[in-house]
Short mmCIF file of C-alpha atoms in Angstrom, two decimals:
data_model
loop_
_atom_site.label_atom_id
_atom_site.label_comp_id
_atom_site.label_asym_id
_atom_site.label_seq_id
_atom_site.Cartn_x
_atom_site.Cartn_y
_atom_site.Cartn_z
CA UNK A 508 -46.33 -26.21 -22.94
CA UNK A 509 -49.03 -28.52 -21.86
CA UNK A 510 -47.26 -31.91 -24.17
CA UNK A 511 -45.58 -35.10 -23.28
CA UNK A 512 -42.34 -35.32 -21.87
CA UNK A 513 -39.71 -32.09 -20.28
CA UNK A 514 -36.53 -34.13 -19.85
CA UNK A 515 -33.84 -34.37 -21.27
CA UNK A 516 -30.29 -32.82 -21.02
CA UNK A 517 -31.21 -31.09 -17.62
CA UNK A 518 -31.55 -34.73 -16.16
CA UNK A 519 -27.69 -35.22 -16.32
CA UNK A 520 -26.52 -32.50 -14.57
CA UNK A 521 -28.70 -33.21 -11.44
CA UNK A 522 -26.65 -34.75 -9.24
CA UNK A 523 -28.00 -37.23 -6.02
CA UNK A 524 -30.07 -35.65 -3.09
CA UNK A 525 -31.15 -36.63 0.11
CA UNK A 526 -33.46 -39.46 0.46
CA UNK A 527 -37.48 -38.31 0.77
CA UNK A 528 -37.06 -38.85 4.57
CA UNK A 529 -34.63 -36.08 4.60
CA UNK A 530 -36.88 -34.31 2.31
CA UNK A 531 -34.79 -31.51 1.77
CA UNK A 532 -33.07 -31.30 -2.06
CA UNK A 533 -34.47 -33.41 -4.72
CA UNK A 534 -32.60 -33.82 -8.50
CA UNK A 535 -35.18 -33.95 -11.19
CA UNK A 536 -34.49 -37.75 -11.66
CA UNK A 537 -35.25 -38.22 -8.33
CA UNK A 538 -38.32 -35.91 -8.62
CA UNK A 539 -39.66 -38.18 -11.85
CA UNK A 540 -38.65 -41.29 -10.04
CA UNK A 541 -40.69 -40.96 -6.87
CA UNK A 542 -43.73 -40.14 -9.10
CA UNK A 543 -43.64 -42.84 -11.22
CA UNK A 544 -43.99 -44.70 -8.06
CA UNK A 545 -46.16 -42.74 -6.22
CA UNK A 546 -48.38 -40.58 -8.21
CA UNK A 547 -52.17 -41.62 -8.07
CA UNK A 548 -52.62 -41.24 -11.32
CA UNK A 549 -50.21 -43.24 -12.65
CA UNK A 550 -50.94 -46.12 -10.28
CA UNK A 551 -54.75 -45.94 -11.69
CA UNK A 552 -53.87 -46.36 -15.29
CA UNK A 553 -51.51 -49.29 -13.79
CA UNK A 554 -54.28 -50.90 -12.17
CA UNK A 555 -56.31 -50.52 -15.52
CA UNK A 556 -53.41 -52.09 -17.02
CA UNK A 557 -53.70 -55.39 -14.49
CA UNK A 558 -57.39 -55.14 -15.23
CA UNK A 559 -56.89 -55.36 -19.00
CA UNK A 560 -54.12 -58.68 -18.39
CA UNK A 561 -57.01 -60.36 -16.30
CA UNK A 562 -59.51 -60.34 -19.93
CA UNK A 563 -56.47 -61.66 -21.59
CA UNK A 564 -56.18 -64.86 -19.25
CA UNK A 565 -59.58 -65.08 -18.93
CA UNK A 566 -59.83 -65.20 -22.84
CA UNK A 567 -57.21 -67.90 -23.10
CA UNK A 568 -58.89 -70.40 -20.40
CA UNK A 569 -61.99 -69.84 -22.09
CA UNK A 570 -60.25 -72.30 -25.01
CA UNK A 571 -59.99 -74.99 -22.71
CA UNK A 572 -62.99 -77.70 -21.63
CA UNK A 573 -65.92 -76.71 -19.07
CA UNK A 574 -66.05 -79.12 -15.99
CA UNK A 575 -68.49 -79.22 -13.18
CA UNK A 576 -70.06 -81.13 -10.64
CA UNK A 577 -73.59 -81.83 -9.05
CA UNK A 578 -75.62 -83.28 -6.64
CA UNK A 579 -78.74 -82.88 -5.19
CA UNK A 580 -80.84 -84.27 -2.42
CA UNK A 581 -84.75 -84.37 -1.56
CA UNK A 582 -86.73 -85.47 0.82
CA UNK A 583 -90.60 -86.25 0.06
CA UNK A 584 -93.32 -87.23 1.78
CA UNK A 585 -96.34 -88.66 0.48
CA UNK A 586 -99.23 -89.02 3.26
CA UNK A 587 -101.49 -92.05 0.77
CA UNK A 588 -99.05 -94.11 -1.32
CA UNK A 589 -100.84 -97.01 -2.92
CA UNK A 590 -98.89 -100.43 -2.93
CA UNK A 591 -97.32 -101.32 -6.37
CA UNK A 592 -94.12 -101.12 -8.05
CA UNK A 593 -92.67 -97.54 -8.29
CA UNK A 594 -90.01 -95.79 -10.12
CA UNK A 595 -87.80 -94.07 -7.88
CA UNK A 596 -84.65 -92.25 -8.54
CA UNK A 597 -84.85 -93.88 -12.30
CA UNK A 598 -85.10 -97.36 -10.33
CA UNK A 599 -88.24 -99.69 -10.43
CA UNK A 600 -88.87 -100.42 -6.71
CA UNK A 601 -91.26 -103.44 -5.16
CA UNK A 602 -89.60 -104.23 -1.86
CA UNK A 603 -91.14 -101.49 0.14
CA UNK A 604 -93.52 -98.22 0.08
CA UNK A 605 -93.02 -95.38 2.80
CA UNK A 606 -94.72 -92.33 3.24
CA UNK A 607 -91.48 -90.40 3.44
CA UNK A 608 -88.27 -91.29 1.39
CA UNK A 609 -85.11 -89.67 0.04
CA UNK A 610 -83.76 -89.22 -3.63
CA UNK A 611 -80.22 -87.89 -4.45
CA UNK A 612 -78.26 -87.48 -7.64
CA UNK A 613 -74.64 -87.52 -8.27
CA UNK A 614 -73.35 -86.34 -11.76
CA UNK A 615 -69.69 -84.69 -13.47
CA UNK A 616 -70.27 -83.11 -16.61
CA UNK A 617 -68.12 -81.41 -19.37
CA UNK A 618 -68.59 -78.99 -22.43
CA UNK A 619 -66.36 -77.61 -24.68
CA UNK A 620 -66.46 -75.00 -27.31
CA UNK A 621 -64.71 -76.81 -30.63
CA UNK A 622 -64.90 -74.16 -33.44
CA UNK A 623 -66.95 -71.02 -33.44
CA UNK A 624 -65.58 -69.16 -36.02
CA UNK A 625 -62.38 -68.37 -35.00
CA UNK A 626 -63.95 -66.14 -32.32
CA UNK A 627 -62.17 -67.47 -29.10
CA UNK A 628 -58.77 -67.24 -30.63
CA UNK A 629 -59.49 -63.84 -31.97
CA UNK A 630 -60.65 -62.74 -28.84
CA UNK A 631 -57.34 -63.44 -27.07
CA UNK A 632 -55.23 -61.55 -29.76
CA UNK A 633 -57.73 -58.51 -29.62
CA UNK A 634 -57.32 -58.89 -25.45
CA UNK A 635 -53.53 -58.58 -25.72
CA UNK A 636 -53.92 -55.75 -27.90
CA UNK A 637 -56.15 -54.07 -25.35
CA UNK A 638 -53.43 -54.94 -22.13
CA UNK A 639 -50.58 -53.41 -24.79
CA UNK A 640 -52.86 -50.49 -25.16
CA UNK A 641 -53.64 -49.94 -21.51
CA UNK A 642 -49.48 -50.16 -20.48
CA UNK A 643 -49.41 -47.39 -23.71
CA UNK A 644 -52.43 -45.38 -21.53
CA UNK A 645 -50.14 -45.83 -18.58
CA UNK A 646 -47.00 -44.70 -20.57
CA UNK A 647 -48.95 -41.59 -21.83
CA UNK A 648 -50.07 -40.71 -18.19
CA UNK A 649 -46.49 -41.22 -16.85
CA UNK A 650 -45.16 -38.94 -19.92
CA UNK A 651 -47.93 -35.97 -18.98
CA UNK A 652 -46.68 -36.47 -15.20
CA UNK A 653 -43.42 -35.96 -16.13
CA UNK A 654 -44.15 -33.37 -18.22
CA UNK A 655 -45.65 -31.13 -15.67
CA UNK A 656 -42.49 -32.00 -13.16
CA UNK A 657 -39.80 -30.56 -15.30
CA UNK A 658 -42.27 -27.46 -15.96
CA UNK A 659 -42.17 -27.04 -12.82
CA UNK A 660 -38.91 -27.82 -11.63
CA UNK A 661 -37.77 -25.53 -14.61
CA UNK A 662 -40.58 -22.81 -13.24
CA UNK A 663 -38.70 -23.47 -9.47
CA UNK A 664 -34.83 -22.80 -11.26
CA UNK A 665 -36.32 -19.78 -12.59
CA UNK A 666 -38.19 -18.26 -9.69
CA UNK A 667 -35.17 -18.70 -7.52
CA UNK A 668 -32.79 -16.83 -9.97
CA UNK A 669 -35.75 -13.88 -10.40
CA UNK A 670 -35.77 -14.42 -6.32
CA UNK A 671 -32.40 -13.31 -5.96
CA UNK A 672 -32.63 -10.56 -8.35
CA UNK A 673 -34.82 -8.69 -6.39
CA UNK A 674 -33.37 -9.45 -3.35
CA UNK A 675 -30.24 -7.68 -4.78
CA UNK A 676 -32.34 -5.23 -6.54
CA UNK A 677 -33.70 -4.55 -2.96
CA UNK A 678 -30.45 -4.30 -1.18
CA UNK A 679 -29.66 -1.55 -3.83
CA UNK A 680 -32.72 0.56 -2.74
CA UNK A 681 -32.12 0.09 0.93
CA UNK A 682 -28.51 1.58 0.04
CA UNK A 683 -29.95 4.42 -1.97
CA UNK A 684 -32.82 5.15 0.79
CA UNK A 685 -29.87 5.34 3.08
CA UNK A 686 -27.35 7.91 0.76
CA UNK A 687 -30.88 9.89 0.41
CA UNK A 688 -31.21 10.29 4.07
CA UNK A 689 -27.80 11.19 4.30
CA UNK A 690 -27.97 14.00 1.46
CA UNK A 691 -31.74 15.33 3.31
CA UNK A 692 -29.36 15.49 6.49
CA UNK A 693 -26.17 17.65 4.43
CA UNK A 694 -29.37 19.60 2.73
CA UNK A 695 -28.79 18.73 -0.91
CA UNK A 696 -31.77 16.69 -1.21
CA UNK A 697 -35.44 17.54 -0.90
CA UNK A 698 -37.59 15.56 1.23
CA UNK A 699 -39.71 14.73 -1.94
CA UNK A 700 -37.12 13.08 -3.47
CA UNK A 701 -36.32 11.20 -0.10
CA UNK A 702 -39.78 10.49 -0.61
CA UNK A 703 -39.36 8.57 -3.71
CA UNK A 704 -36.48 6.73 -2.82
CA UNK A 705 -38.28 5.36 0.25
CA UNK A 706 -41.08 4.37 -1.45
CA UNK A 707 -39.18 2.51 -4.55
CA UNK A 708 -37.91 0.55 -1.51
CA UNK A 709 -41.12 -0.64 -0.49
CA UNK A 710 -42.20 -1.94 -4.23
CA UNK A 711 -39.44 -3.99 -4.06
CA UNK A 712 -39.85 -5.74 -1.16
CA UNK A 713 -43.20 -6.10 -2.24
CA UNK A 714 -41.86 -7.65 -5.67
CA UNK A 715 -39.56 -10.13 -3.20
CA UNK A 716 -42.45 -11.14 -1.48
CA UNK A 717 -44.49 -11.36 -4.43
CA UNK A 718 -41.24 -13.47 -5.61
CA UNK A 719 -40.89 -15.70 -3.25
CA UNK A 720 -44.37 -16.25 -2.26
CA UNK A 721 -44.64 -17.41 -6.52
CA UNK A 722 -41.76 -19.60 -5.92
CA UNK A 723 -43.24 -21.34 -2.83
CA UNK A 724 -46.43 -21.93 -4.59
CA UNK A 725 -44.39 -23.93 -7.41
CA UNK A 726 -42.84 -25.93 -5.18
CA UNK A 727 -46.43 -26.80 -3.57
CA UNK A 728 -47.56 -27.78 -7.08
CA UNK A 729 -44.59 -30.08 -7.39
CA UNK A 730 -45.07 -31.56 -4.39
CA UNK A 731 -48.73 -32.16 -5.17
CA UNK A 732 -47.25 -34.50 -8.15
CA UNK A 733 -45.57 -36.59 -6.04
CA UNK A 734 -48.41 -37.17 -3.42
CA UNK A 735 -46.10 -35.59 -0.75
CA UNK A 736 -48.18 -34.36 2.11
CA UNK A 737 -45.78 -33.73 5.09
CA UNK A 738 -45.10 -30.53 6.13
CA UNK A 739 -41.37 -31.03 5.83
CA UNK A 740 -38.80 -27.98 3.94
CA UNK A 741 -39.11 -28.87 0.81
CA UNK A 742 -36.23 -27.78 -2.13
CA UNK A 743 -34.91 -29.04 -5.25
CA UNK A 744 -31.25 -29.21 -6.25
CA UNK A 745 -29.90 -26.28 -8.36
CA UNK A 746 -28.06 -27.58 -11.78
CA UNK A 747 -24.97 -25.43 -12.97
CA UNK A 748 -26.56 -24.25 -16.14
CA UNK A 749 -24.24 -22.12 -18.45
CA UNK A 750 -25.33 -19.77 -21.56
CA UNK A 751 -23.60 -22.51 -23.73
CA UNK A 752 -26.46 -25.03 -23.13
CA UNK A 753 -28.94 -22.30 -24.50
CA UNK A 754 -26.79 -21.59 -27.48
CA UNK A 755 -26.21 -24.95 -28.80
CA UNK A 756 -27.36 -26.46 -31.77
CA UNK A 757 -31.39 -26.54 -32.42
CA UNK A 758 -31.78 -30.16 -33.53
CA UNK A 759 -34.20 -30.57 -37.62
CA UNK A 760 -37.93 -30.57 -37.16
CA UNK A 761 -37.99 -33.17 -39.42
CA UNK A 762 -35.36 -35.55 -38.33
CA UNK A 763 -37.02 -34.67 -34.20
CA UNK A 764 -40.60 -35.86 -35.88
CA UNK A 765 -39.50 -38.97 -37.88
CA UNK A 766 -37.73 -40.55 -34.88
CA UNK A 767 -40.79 -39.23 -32.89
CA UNK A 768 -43.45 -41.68 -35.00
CA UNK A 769 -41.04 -44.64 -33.91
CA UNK A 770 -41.30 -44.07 -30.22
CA UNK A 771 -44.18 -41.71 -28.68
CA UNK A 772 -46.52 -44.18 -27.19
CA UNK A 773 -49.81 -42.36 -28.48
CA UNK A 774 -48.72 -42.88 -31.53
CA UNK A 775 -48.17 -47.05 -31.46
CA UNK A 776 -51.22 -46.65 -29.34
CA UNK A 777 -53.65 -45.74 -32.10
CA UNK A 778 -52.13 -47.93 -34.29
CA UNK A 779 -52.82 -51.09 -32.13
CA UNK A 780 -56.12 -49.45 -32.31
CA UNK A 781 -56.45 -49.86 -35.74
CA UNK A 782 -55.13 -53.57 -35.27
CA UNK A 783 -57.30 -54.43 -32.58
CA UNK A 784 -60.79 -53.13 -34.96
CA UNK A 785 -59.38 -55.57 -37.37
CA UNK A 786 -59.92 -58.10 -35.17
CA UNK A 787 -63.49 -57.12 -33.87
CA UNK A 788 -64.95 -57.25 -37.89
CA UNK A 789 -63.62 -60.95 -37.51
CA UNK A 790 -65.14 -61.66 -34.50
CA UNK A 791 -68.60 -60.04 -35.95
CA UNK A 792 -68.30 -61.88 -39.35
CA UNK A 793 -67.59 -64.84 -37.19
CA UNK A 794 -71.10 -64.63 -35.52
CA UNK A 795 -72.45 -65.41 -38.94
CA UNK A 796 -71.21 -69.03 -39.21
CA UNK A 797 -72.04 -72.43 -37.26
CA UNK A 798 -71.14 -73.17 -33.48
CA UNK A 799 -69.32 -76.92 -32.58
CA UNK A 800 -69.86 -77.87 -29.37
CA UNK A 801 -69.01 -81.42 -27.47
CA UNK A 802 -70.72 -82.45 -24.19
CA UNK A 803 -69.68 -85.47 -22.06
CA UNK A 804 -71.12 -86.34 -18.45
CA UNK A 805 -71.83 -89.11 -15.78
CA UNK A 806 -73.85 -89.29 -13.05
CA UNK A 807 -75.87 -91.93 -10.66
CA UNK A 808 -78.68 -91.99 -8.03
CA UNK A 809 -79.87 -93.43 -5.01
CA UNK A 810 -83.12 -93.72 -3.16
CA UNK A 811 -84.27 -94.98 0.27
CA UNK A 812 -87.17 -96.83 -1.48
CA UNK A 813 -84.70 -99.25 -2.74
CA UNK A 814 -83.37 -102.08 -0.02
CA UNK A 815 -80.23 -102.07 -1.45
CA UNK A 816 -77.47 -100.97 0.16
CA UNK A 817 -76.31 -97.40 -1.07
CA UNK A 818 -73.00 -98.48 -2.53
CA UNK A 819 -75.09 -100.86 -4.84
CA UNK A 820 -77.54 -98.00 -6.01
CA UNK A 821 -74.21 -96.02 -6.67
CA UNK A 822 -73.08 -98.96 -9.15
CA UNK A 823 -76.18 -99.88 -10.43
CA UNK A 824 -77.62 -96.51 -11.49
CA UNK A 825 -73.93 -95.46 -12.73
CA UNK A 826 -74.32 -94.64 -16.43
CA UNK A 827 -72.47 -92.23 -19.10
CA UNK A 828 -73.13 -89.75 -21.97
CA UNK A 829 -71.35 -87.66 -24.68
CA UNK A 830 -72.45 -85.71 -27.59
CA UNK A 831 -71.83 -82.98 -29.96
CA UNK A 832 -74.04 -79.96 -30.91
CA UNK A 833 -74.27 -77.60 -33.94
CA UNK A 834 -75.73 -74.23 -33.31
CA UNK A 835 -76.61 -72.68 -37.02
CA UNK A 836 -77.59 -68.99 -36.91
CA UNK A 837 -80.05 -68.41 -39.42
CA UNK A 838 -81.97 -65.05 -38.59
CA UNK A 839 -80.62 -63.04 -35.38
CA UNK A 840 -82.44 -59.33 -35.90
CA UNK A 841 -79.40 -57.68 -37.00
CA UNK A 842 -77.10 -58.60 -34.23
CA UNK A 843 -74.04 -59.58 -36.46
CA UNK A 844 -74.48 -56.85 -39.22
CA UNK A 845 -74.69 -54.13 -36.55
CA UNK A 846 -71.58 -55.92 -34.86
CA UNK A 847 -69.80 -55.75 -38.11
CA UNK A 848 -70.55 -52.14 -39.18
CA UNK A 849 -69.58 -51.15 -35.36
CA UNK A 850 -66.56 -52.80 -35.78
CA UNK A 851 -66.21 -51.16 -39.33
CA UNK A 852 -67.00 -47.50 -38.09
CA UNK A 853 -64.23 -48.27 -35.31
CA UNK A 854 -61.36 -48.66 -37.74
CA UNK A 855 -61.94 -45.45 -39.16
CA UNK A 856 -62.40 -43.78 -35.94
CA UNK A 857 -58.80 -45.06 -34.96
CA UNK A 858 -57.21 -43.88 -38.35
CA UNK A 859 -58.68 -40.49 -37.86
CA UNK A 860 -57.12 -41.25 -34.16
CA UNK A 861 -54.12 -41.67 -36.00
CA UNK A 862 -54.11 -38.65 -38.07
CA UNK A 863 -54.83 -36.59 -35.32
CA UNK A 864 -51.99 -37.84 -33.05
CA UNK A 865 -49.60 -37.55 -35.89
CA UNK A 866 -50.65 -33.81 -36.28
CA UNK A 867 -50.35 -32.94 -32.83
CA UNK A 868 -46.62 -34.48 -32.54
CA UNK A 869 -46.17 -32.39 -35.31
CA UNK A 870 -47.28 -29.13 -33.96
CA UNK A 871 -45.91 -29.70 -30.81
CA UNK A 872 -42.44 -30.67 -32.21
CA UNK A 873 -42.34 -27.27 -34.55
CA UNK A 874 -43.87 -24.95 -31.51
CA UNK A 875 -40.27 -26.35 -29.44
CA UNK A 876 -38.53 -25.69 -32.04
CA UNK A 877 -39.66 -21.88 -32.68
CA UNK A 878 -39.99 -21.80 -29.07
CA UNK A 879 -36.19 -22.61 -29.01
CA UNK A 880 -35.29 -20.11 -32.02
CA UNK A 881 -37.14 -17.18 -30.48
CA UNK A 882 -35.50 -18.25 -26.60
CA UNK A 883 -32.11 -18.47 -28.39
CA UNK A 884 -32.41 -15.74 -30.26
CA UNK A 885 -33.92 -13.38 -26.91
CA UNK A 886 -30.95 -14.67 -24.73
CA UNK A 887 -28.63 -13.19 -27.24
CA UNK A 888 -30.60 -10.25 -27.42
CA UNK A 889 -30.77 -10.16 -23.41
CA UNK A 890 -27.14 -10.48 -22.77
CA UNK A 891 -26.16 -7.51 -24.46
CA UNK A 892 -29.00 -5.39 -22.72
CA UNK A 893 -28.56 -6.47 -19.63
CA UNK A 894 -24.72 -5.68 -20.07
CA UNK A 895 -25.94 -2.28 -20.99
CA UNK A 896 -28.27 -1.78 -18.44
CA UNK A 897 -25.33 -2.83 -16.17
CA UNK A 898 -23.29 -0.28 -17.47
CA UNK A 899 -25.30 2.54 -17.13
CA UNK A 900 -27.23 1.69 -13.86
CA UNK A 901 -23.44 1.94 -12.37
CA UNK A 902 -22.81 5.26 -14.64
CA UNK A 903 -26.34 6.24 -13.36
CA UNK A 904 -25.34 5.60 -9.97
CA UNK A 905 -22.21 7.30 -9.71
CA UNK A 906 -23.68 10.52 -11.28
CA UNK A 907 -26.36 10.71 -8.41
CA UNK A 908 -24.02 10.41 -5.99
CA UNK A 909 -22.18 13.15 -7.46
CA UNK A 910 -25.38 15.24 -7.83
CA UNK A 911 -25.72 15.09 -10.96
CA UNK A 912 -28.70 12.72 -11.75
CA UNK A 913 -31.73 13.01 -10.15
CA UNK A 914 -33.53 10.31 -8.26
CA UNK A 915 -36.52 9.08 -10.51
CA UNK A 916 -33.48 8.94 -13.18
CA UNK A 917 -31.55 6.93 -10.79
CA UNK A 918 -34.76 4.56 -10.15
CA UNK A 919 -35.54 3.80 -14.06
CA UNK A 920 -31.91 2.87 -14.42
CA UNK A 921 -32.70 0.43 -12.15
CA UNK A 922 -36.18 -0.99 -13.26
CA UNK A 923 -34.18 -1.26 -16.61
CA UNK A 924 -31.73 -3.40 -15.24
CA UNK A 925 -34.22 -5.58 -13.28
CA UNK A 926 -36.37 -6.13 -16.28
CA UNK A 927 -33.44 -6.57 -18.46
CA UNK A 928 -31.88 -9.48 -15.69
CA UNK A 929 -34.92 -11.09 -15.51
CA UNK A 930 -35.58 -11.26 -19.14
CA UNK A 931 -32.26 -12.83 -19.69
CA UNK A 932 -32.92 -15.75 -16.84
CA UNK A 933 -36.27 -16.68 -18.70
CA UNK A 934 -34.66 -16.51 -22.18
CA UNK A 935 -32.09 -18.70 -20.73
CA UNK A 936 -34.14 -21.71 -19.02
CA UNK A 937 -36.45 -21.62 -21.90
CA UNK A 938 -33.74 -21.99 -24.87
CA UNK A 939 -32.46 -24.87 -23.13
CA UNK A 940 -35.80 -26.61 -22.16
CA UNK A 941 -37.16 -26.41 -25.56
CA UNK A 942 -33.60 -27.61 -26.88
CA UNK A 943 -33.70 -30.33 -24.59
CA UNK A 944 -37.51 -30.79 -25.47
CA UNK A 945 -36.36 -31.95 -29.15
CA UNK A 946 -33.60 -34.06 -28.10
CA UNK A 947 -35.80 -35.90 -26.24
CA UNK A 948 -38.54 -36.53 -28.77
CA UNK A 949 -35.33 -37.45 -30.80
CA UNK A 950 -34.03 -39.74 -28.84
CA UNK A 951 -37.07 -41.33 -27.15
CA UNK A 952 -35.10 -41.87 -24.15
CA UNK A 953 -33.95 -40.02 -21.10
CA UNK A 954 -30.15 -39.19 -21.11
#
């Protein structure tokens, strides 16, 4: 299961843990709750999210007037000036000539961008497209993360139940070694057989250690999703599941994927892709027609050629200007037919996008619901063999105490019944996950 989103009915019968200072039981709310906040992953599509709010500000100020200011100073020297009148700074000057004198400029000036096709505004709805994408892209990441949480905090519930079954399944060894020694002592058992019993005991506390080193290993992972790197015990909280919740009703494939298409966010995602290559073929064909621009300034000068005082040069040199400018393109090597066509080819990439995404929600909604069939139908199955197994392990065991079963007879009996246990547990968590599973694509929200 490597899709979207494992939550679901599981979430509501987690109750409240210790805080992440305490770090000892977490619920799986509180699991997908500390890595929405905390995951890196998460927080780097939310930056790219920011990022992609940024363009659309940037986009809307661009509609506003261009204002800036200048000056500038020089000093120059000039080692033979010839006597004369001089123009200076734009001035006409007579009084005096100097070798070295100053010049400085003063001046505000303004564009603005009247009508360009329709680009600038187009531009801001295609950048709020993009920032409604990127929170979809952060959705989607959150939905993955939370994904592989439950996986894993169903993988956890699981390898602590198979855990405990071969802890018990060892305890039962260690009390058949121990009636073996006992028969060697009386004489009515071989040493062979002794033998065997001893060494079944070993495998299993191999299989516990292989057990519980498994779960340990889980829990690592899941801490790894929510960027926890004390060294801290580490637990989750155990649910009270019951073989009801696996038997319940398997929600419609159909009904699971309409509702689905109304609320998976890679799903509106490509479809504000489609929106947004709408509005790039505007903004190419919009490169095709004329640019209005308007253009307003004022600005002065001085000089230290001119007697009069600087305030006076200010005034005197003061002037205005304003203006408007068409921009025509006429022949501009392909750049707007290639922007069109782009845009073009973009719009059908995002409605194969579309497709695709539609196809995989598909799939994935029918695979949880055979998944949930073939679970419900095991745990059935399971129940009733692991009942047997029950029955005769005891039967089994009672007869070899009584001498009449032998041991390796004794020891299948009870690798049936482990097998048989075990197969139940996985049936179980796995009938209610994938039940769950289609709830929550039903639903769209966690419950």
């Amino acid at each position: 299961m490597n899709k979207l989103i494992v939550v679901s009915a599981f979430a509501a019968l987690f109750s409240g843990c210790p805080t992440v200072s305490e770090a000892k039981q977490w619920s799986l709310q509180e699991c997908i709750a500390y890595a929405l906040k905390n995951n890196i992953t998460i927080q780097k599509t939310n930056v790219q999210r920011l990022n992609a709010l940024e363009d659309v500000k940037l986009s809307q100020a661009a509609l506003l007037p261009s204002l800036s200011a200048s000056t500038s100073h020089n000093v120059m020297y000039s080692p033979w000036p010839e006597a004369g009148s001089y123009m200076i700074a734009g001035e006409k000057v007579q009084s005096r000539v100097d070798k070295a004198y100053y010049n400085g400029s003063y001046g505000v000036s303004g564009s603005w961008t009247v009508w360009n096709g329709g680009q600038n505004r187009n531009r801001i709805k295609a950048n709020k497209l993009a920032a409604d994408q990127a929170a979809l892209d952060s959705a989607i990441t959150a939905n993955n993360i939370q994904e592989q949480i439950a996986q894993l905090y169903v993988q956890i519930l699981y390898s602590k139940e198979a855990v405990n079954v071969n802890r018990q399944t060892l305890e039962v060894s260690m009390k058949n070694e121990e009636r073996g020694r006992e028969f060697v002592k009386v004489g009515s058992m071989s040493r062979a057989d002794l033998a065997q019993l001893t060494a079944q005991r070993a495998q299993d506390e191999y299989a516990l250690v292989q057990a519980e080193s498994g779960l340990r290993d889980y829990k690592r992972q899941l801490k790894k999703l929510l960027q926890i790197t004390n060294q801290e015990e580490f637990d989750i909280a155990v649910p009270t599941t019951t073989d009801e919740m696996a038997l319940q009703a398997i929600p419609n494939v159909t009904s699971v994927y309409e509702s689905a298409l109304n609320n998976r966010p890679e799903i509106k995602n490509a479809m504000l892709g489609m929106k947004s290559s709408d509005l790039q073929v505007k903004m190419a064909k919009a490169q095709r027609m004329p640019t209005l621009s308007a253009n307003a300034g004022f600005g002065t000068n001085t000089t230290s050629m001119n007697d009069k005082a600087w305030g006076t040069q200010l005034k005197n040199n003061f002037g205005m200007s304003g203006g408007f400018s068409v921009s025509v393109p006429i022949f501009d090597n392909r750049q707007s037919k290639t922007a069109v066509n782009k845009a073009m080819l973009s719009k059908q990439g995002y409605e194969l996008e579309l497709k695709d995404q539609q196809t995989t929600l598909y799939s994935t909604i029918e695979n949880y619901w055979l998944q949930a069939i073939n679970n419900q139908e095991q745990f059935k199955s399971a129940k009733i063999s692991t009942q047997s197994a029950q029955e005769s392990y005891e039967l089994l065991s009672e007869q070899f105490r009584l001498k009449l079963k032998n041991t390796i007879e004794l020891m299948n009996g009870k690798d049936a019944l482990m097998r048989a246990q075990q197969a139940e547990l996985q049936a179980k968590y796995l009938a209610i996950l994938n039940i769950d599973m289609l709830k929550f694509y039903q639903s769209g929200t966690l419950k």
